[in-house]
Protein backbone atom coordinates (compact mmCIF):
# COMPACT_ATOMS: atom_id res chain seq x y z
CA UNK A 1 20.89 13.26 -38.71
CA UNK A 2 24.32 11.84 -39.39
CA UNK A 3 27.19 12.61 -37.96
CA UNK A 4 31.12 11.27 -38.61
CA UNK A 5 28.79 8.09 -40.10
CA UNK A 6 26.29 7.78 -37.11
CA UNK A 7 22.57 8.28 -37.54
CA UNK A 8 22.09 10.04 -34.33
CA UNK A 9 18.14 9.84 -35.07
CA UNK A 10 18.01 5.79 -35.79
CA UNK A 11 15.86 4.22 -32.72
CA UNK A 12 15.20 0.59 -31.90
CA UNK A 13 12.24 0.85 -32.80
CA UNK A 14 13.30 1.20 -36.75
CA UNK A 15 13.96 -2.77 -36.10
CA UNK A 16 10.17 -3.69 -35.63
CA UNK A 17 8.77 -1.49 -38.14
CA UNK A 18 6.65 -1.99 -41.20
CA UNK A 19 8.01 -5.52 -42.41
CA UNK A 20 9.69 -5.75 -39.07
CA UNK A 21 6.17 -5.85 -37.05
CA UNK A 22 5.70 -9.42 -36.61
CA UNK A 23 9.14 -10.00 -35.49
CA UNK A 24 9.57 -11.22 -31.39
CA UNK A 25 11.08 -7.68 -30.65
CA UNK A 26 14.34 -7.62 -28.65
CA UNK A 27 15.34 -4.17 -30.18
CA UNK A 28 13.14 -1.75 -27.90
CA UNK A 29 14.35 -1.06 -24.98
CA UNK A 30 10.40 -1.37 -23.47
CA UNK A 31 9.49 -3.96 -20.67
CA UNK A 32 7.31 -6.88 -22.40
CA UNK A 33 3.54 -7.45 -21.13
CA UNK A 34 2.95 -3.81 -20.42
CA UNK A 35 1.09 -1.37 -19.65
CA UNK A 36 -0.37 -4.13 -16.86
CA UNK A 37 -4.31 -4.14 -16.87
CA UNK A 38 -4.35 -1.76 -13.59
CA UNK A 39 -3.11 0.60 -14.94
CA UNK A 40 -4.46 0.69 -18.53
CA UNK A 41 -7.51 1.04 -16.27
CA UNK A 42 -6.62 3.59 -14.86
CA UNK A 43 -5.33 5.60 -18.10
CA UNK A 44 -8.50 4.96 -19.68
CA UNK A 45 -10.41 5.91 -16.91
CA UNK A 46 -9.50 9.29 -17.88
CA UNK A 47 -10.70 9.67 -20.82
CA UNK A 48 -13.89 10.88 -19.56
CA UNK A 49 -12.01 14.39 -18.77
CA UNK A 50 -10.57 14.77 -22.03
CA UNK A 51 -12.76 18.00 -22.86
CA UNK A 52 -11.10 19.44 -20.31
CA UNK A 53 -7.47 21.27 -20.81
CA UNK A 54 -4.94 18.92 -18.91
CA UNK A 55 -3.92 20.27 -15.17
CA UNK A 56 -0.54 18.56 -14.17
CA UNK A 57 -0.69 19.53 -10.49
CA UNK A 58 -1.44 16.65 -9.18
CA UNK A 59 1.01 14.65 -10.82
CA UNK A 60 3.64 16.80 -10.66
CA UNK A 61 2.82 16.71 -6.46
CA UNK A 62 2.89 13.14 -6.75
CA UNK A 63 6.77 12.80 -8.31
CA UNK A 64 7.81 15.45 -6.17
CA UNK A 65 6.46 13.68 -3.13
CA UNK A 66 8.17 10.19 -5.06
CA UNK A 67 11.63 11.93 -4.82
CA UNK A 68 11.09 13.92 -1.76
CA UNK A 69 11.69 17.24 -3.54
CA UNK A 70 9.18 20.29 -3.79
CA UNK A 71 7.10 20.75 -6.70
CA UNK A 72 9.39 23.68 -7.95
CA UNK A 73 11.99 21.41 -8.80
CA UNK A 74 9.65 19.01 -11.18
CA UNK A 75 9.02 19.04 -14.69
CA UNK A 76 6.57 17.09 -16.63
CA UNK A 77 7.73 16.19 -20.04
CA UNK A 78 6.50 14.41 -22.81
CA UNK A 79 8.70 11.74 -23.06
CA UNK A 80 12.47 12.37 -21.92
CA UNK A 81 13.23 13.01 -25.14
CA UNK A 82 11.17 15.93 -24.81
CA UNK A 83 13.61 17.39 -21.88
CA UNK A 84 16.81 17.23 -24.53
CA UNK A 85 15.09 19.50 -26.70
CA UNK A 86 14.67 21.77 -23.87
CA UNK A 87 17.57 21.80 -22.52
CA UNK A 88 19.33 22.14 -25.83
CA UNK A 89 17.14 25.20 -26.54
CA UNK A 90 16.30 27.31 -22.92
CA UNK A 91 19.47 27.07 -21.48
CA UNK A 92 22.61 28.96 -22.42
CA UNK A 93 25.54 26.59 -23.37
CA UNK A 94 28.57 27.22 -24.70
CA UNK A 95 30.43 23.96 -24.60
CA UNK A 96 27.97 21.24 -24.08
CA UNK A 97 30.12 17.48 -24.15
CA UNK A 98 27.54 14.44 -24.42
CA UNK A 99 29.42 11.24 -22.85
CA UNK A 100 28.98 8.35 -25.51
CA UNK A 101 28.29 5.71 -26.49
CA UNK A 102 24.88 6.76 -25.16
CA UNK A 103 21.43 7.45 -26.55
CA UNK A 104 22.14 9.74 -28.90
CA UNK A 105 19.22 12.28 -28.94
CA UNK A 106 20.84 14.59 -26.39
CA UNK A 107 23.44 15.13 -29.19
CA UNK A 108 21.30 15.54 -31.85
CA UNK A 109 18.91 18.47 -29.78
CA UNK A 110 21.69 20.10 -28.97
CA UNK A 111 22.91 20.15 -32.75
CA UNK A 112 19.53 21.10 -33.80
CA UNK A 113 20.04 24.43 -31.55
CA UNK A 114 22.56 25.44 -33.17
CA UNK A 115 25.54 24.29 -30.70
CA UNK A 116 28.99 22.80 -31.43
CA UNK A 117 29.25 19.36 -29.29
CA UNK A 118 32.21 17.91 -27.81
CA UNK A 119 32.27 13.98 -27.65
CA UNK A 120 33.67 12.35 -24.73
CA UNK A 121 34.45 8.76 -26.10
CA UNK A 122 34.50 6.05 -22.85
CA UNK A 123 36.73 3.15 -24.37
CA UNK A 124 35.54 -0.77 -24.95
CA UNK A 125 39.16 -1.91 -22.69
CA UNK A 126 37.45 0.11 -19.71
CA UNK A 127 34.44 -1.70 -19.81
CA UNK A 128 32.73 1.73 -21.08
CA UNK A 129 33.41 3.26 -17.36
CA UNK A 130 33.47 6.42 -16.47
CA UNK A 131 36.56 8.30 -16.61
CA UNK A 132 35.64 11.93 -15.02
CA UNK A 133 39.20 13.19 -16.18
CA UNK A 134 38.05 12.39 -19.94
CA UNK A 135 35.43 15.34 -19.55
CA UNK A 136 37.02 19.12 -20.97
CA UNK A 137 37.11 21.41 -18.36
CA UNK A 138 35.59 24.12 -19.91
CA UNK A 139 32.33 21.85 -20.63
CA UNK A 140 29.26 23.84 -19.63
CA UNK A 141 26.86 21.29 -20.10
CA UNK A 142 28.17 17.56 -19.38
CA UNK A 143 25.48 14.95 -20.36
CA UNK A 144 25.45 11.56 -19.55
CA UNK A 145 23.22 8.10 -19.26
CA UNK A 146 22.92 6.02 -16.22
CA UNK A 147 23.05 3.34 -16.36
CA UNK A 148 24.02 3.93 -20.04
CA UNK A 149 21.80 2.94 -23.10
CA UNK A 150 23.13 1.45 -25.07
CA UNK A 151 26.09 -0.24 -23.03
CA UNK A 152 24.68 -1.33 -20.04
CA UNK A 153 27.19 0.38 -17.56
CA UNK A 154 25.78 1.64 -14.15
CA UNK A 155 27.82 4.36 -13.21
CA UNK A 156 29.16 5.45 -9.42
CA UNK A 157 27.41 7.86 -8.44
CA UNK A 158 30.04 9.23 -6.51
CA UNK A 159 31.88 9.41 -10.31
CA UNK A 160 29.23 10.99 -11.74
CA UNK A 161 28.29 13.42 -9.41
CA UNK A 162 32.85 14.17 -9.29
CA UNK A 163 31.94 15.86 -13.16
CA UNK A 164 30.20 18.52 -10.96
CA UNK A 165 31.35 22.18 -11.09
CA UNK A 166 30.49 25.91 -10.48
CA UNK A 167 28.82 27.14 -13.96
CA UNK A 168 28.10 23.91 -15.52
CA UNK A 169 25.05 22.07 -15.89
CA UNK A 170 25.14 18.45 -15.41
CA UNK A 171 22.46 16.38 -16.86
CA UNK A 172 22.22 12.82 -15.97
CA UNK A 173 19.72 10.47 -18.37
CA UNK A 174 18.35 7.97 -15.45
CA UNK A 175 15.47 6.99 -17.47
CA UNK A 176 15.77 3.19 -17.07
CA UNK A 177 16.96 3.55 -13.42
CA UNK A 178 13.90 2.09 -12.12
CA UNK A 179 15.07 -1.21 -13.89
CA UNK A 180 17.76 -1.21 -11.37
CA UNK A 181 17.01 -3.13 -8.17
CA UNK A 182 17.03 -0.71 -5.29
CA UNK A 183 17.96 1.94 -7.94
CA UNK A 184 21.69 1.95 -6.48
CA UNK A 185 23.41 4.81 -8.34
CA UNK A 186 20.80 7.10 -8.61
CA UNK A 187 21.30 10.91 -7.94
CA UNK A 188 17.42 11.38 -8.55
CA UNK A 189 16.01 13.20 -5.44
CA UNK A 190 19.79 14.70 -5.15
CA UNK A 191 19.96 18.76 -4.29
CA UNK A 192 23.85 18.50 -3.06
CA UNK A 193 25.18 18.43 -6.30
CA UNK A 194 25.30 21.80 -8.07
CA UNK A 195 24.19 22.14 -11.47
CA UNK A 196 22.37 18.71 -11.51
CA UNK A 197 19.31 17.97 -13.63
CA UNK A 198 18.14 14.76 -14.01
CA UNK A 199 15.97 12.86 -16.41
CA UNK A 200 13.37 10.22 -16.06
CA UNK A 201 10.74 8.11 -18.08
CA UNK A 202 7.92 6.45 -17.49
CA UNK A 203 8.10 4.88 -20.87
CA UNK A 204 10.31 2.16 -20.35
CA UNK A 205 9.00 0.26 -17.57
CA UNK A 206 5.60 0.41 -17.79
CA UNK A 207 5.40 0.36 -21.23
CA UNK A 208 3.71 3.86 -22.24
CA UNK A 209 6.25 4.52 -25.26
CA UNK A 210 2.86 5.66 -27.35
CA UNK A 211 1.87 8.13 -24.43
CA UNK A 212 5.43 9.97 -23.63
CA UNK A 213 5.66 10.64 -20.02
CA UNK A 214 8.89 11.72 -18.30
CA UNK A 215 10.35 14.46 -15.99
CA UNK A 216 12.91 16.89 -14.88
CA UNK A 217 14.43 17.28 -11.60
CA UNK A 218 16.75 20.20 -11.20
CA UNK A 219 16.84 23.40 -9.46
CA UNK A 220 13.59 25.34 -9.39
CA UNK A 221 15.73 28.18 -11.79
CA UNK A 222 16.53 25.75 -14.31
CA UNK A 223 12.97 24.25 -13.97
CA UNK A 224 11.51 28.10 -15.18
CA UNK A 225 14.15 28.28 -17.76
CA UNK A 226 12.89 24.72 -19.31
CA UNK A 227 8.93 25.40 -18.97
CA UNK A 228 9.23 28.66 -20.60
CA UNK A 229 10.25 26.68 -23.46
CA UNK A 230 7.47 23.65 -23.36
CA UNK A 231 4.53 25.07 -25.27
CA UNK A 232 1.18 25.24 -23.29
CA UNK A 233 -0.46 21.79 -22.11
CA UNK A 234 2.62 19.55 -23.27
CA UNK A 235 1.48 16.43 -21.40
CA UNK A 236 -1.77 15.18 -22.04
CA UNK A 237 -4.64 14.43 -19.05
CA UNK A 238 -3.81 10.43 -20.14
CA UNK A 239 -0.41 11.13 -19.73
CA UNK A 240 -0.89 12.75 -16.28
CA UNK A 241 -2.96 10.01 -15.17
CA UNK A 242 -0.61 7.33 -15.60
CA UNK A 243 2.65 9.67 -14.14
CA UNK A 244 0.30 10.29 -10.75
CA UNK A 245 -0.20 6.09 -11.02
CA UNK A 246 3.23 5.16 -12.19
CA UNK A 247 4.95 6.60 -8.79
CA UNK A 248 2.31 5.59 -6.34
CA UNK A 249 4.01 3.33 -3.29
CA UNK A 250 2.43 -0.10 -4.90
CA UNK A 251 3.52 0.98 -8.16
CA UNK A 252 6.88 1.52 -7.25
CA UNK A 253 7.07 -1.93 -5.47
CA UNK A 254 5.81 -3.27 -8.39
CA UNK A 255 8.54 -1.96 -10.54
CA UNK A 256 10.95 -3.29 -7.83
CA UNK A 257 9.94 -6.77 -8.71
CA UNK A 258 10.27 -6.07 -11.99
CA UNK A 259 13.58 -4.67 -11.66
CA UNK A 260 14.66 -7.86 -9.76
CA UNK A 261 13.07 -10.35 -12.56
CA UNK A 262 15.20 -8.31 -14.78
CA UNK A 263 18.31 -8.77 -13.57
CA UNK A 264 17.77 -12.65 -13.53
CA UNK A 265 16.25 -12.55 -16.64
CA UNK A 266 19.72 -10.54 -17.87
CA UNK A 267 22.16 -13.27 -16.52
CA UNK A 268 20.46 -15.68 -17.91
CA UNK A 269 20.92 -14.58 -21.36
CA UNK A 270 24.24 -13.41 -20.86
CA UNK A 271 24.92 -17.33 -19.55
CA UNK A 272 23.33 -18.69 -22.60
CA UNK A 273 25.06 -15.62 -25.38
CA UNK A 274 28.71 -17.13 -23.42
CA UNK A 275 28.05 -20.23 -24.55
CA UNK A 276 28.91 -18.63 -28.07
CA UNK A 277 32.44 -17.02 -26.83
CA UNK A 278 34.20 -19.40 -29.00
CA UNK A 279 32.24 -17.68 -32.37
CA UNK A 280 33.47 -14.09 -30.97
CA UNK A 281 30.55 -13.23 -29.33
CA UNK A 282 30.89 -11.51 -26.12
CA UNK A 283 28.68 -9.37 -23.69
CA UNK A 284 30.04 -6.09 -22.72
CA UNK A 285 29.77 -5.90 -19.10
CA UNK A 286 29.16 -6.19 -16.34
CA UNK A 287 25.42 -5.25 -17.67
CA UNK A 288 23.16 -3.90 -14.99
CA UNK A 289 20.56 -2.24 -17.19
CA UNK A 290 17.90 -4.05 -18.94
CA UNK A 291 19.90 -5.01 -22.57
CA UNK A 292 23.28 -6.26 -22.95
CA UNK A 293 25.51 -4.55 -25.73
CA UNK A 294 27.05 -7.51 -27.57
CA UNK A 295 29.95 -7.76 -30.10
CA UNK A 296 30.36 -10.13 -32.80
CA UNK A 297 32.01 -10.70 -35.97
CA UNK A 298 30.14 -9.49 -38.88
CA UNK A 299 27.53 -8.03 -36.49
CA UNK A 300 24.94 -6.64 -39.63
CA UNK A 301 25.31 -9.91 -40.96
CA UNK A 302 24.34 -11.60 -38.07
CA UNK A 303 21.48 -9.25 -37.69
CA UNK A 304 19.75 -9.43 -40.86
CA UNK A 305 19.84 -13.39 -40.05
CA UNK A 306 18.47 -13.35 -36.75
CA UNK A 307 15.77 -11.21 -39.11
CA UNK A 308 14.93 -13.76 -41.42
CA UNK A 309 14.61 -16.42 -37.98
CA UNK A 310 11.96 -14.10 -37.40
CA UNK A 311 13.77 -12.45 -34.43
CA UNK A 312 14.91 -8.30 -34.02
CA UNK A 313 17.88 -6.80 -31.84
CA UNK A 314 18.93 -3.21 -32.41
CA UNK A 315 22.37 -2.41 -34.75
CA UNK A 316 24.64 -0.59 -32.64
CA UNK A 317 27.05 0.98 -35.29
CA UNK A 318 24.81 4.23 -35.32
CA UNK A 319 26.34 5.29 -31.41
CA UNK A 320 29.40 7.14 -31.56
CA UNK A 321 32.24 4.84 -30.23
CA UNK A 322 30.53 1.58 -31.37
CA UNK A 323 31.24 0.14 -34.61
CA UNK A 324 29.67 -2.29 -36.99
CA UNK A 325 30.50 -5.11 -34.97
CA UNK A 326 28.05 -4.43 -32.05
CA UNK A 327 24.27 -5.10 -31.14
CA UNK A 328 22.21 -4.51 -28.54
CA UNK A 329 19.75 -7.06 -26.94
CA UNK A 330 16.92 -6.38 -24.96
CA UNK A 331 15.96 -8.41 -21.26
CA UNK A 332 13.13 -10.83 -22.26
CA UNK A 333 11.78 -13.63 -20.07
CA UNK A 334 13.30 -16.67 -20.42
CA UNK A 335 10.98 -18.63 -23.15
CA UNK A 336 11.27 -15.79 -25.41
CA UNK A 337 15.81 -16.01 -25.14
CA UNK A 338 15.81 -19.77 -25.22
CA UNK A 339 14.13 -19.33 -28.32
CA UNK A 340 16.71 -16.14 -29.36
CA UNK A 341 19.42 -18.62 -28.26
CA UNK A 342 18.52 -20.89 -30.95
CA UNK A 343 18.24 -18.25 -33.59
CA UNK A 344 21.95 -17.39 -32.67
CA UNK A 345 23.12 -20.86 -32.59
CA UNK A 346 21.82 -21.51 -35.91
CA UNK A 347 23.32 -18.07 -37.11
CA UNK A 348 26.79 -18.19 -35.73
CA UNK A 349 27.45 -21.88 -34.40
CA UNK A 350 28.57 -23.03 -31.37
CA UNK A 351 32.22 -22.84 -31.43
């Protein structure tokens, strides 16, 4: 789907496709080294009840009990991506606004429905903040990422939750929240805020991309409205399995210690990516999620270079507000950027 020249339905993982395969992948937005070995255990452990039709009580207990909600306000999804379509087709909007540059398949459910979308276009000299004036008024349906894919930006939630408003429905994308240490920011377990609905995956962290697990949390209205829409059995009994594991208390200490490994991980390649400041390259920031949105000159260029040095990083010019000038770099440990680091050396110089 294109759109004033963006392809709202190009993904990172375009980048590592077919001749892109063997590439060292820093275009998917997906934690390296996962699923761990516990828990593709414990997925495959349930194989054994595949004749069965899938019952998602249990999991869906176990996120309530994650976010301290009751089960009427949790959704099983497959995938969050599976939660835009929903909400683009069970609810009733008549204004929806999507808050870009974000991921862009919010916009492109809602188009597929049928509705007219307002962008709200955060600006590169604000650091790609917030501004909760920026949103119309009259918006219905507001929907934003946080922190924001593909720019990084962790949001107040204080700003976010200020978009709030009698009659409109406020979605809020959290799904790589849990790559935040001490997920600061997160309205996730929120019921104060009228109109909220938030979004999370289980894809990103833990690596289950090929499964698609994710969730709703909203009011237990909103939750009807959005599984009268999901056909029967949408999430699959290995699916289940590994949402009931994924928000146990050790796995959620676990992801902590991801989260934190992360965010060192992240400064050091935005340390070694300054080193090239005097070649124009620069790291939009300050980046809390886990990939940095970079500019530099002749960006697609640079990319199909870093290509042929046998390395991947996602084009950025198909988000609306970005150009052709931008990329986006996923968090990798640090042998895997020290070896990036040298592919961009050898691409752009060292100034």
């Amino acid at each position: 789907m294109h759109t004033d020249g963006h392809d709202l339905r190009h993904h990172g993982d375009a980048e590592v496709r077919d001749d892109g395969s063997a590439l060292v992948d820093l275009a998917v937005n997906v934690r390296a080294d996962t699923p761990p070995a516990w828990l593709r255990e414990h997925i495959a452990a349930s194989l054994t009840g595949l004749a069965a039709y899938p019952d998602g009580r249990a999991a869906r207990a176990a996120v309530a009990a994650r976010h301290g909600l009751p089960v009427e306000r949790v959704l099983l999804t497959a995938g969050a991506a599976e939660a835009f379509v929903l909400l683009a087709r069970a609810l009733k909007v008549r204004q929806p606004a999507v808050v870009h540059p974000q991921f862009t398949e919010p916009e492109a459910a809602l188009r597929d429905a049928g509705h007219r979308v307002d962008r709200v276009l955060l600006r590169e000299e604000d650091g790609f903040r917030l501004d909760p004036a920026a949103v119309p008024e009259d918006a219905d349906l507001v929907v934003i990422g946080n922190p924001t894919n593909p720019t990084s930006v962790l949001h107040p939630a204080a700003a976010i939750a200020a978009l709030a408003r009698h009659g409109r429905t406020l979605v809020v994308d959290e799904a790589f929240m849990d790559a935040v240490p001490g997920e600061r920011e997160a309205l996730a377990g929120r019921t104060d805020v009228p109109g909220l609905v938030v979004l999370r995956s289980l894809t990103k962290t833990w690596g289950l991309a090929g499964l698609r697990i994710g969730y709703v949390l909203a009011a237990p209205d909103v939750i009807r409205e959005l599984e009268r829409a999901q056909p029967l059995w949408p999430v699959s009994t290995p699916a289940l399995a590994a949402a009931e594991a994924c928000v146990s208390p050790p796995a959620l200490e676990e992801a902590e210690r991801a989260a934190r490994r992360v965010a060192a991980d992240r400064e050091y390649l935005v340390a070694g990516l300054a080193e090239f400041a005097g070649r124009g390259v620069r790291v939009s920031g300050p980046a809390e999620g886990p990939f940095v949105l970079v500019r530099v000159p002749a960006a697609g260029a640079v990319r199909r270079e870093l290509r042929a040095l046998s390395y991947a990083v996602r084009r950025g010019d198909t988000f609306p507000g970005l150009g052709e000038e931008w990329l986006r770099v996923a968090v990798r440990d640090r042998g895997t950027v020290d070896g990036f680091l040298r592919a961009v050396g050898a691409v752009v110089g060292a100034g």
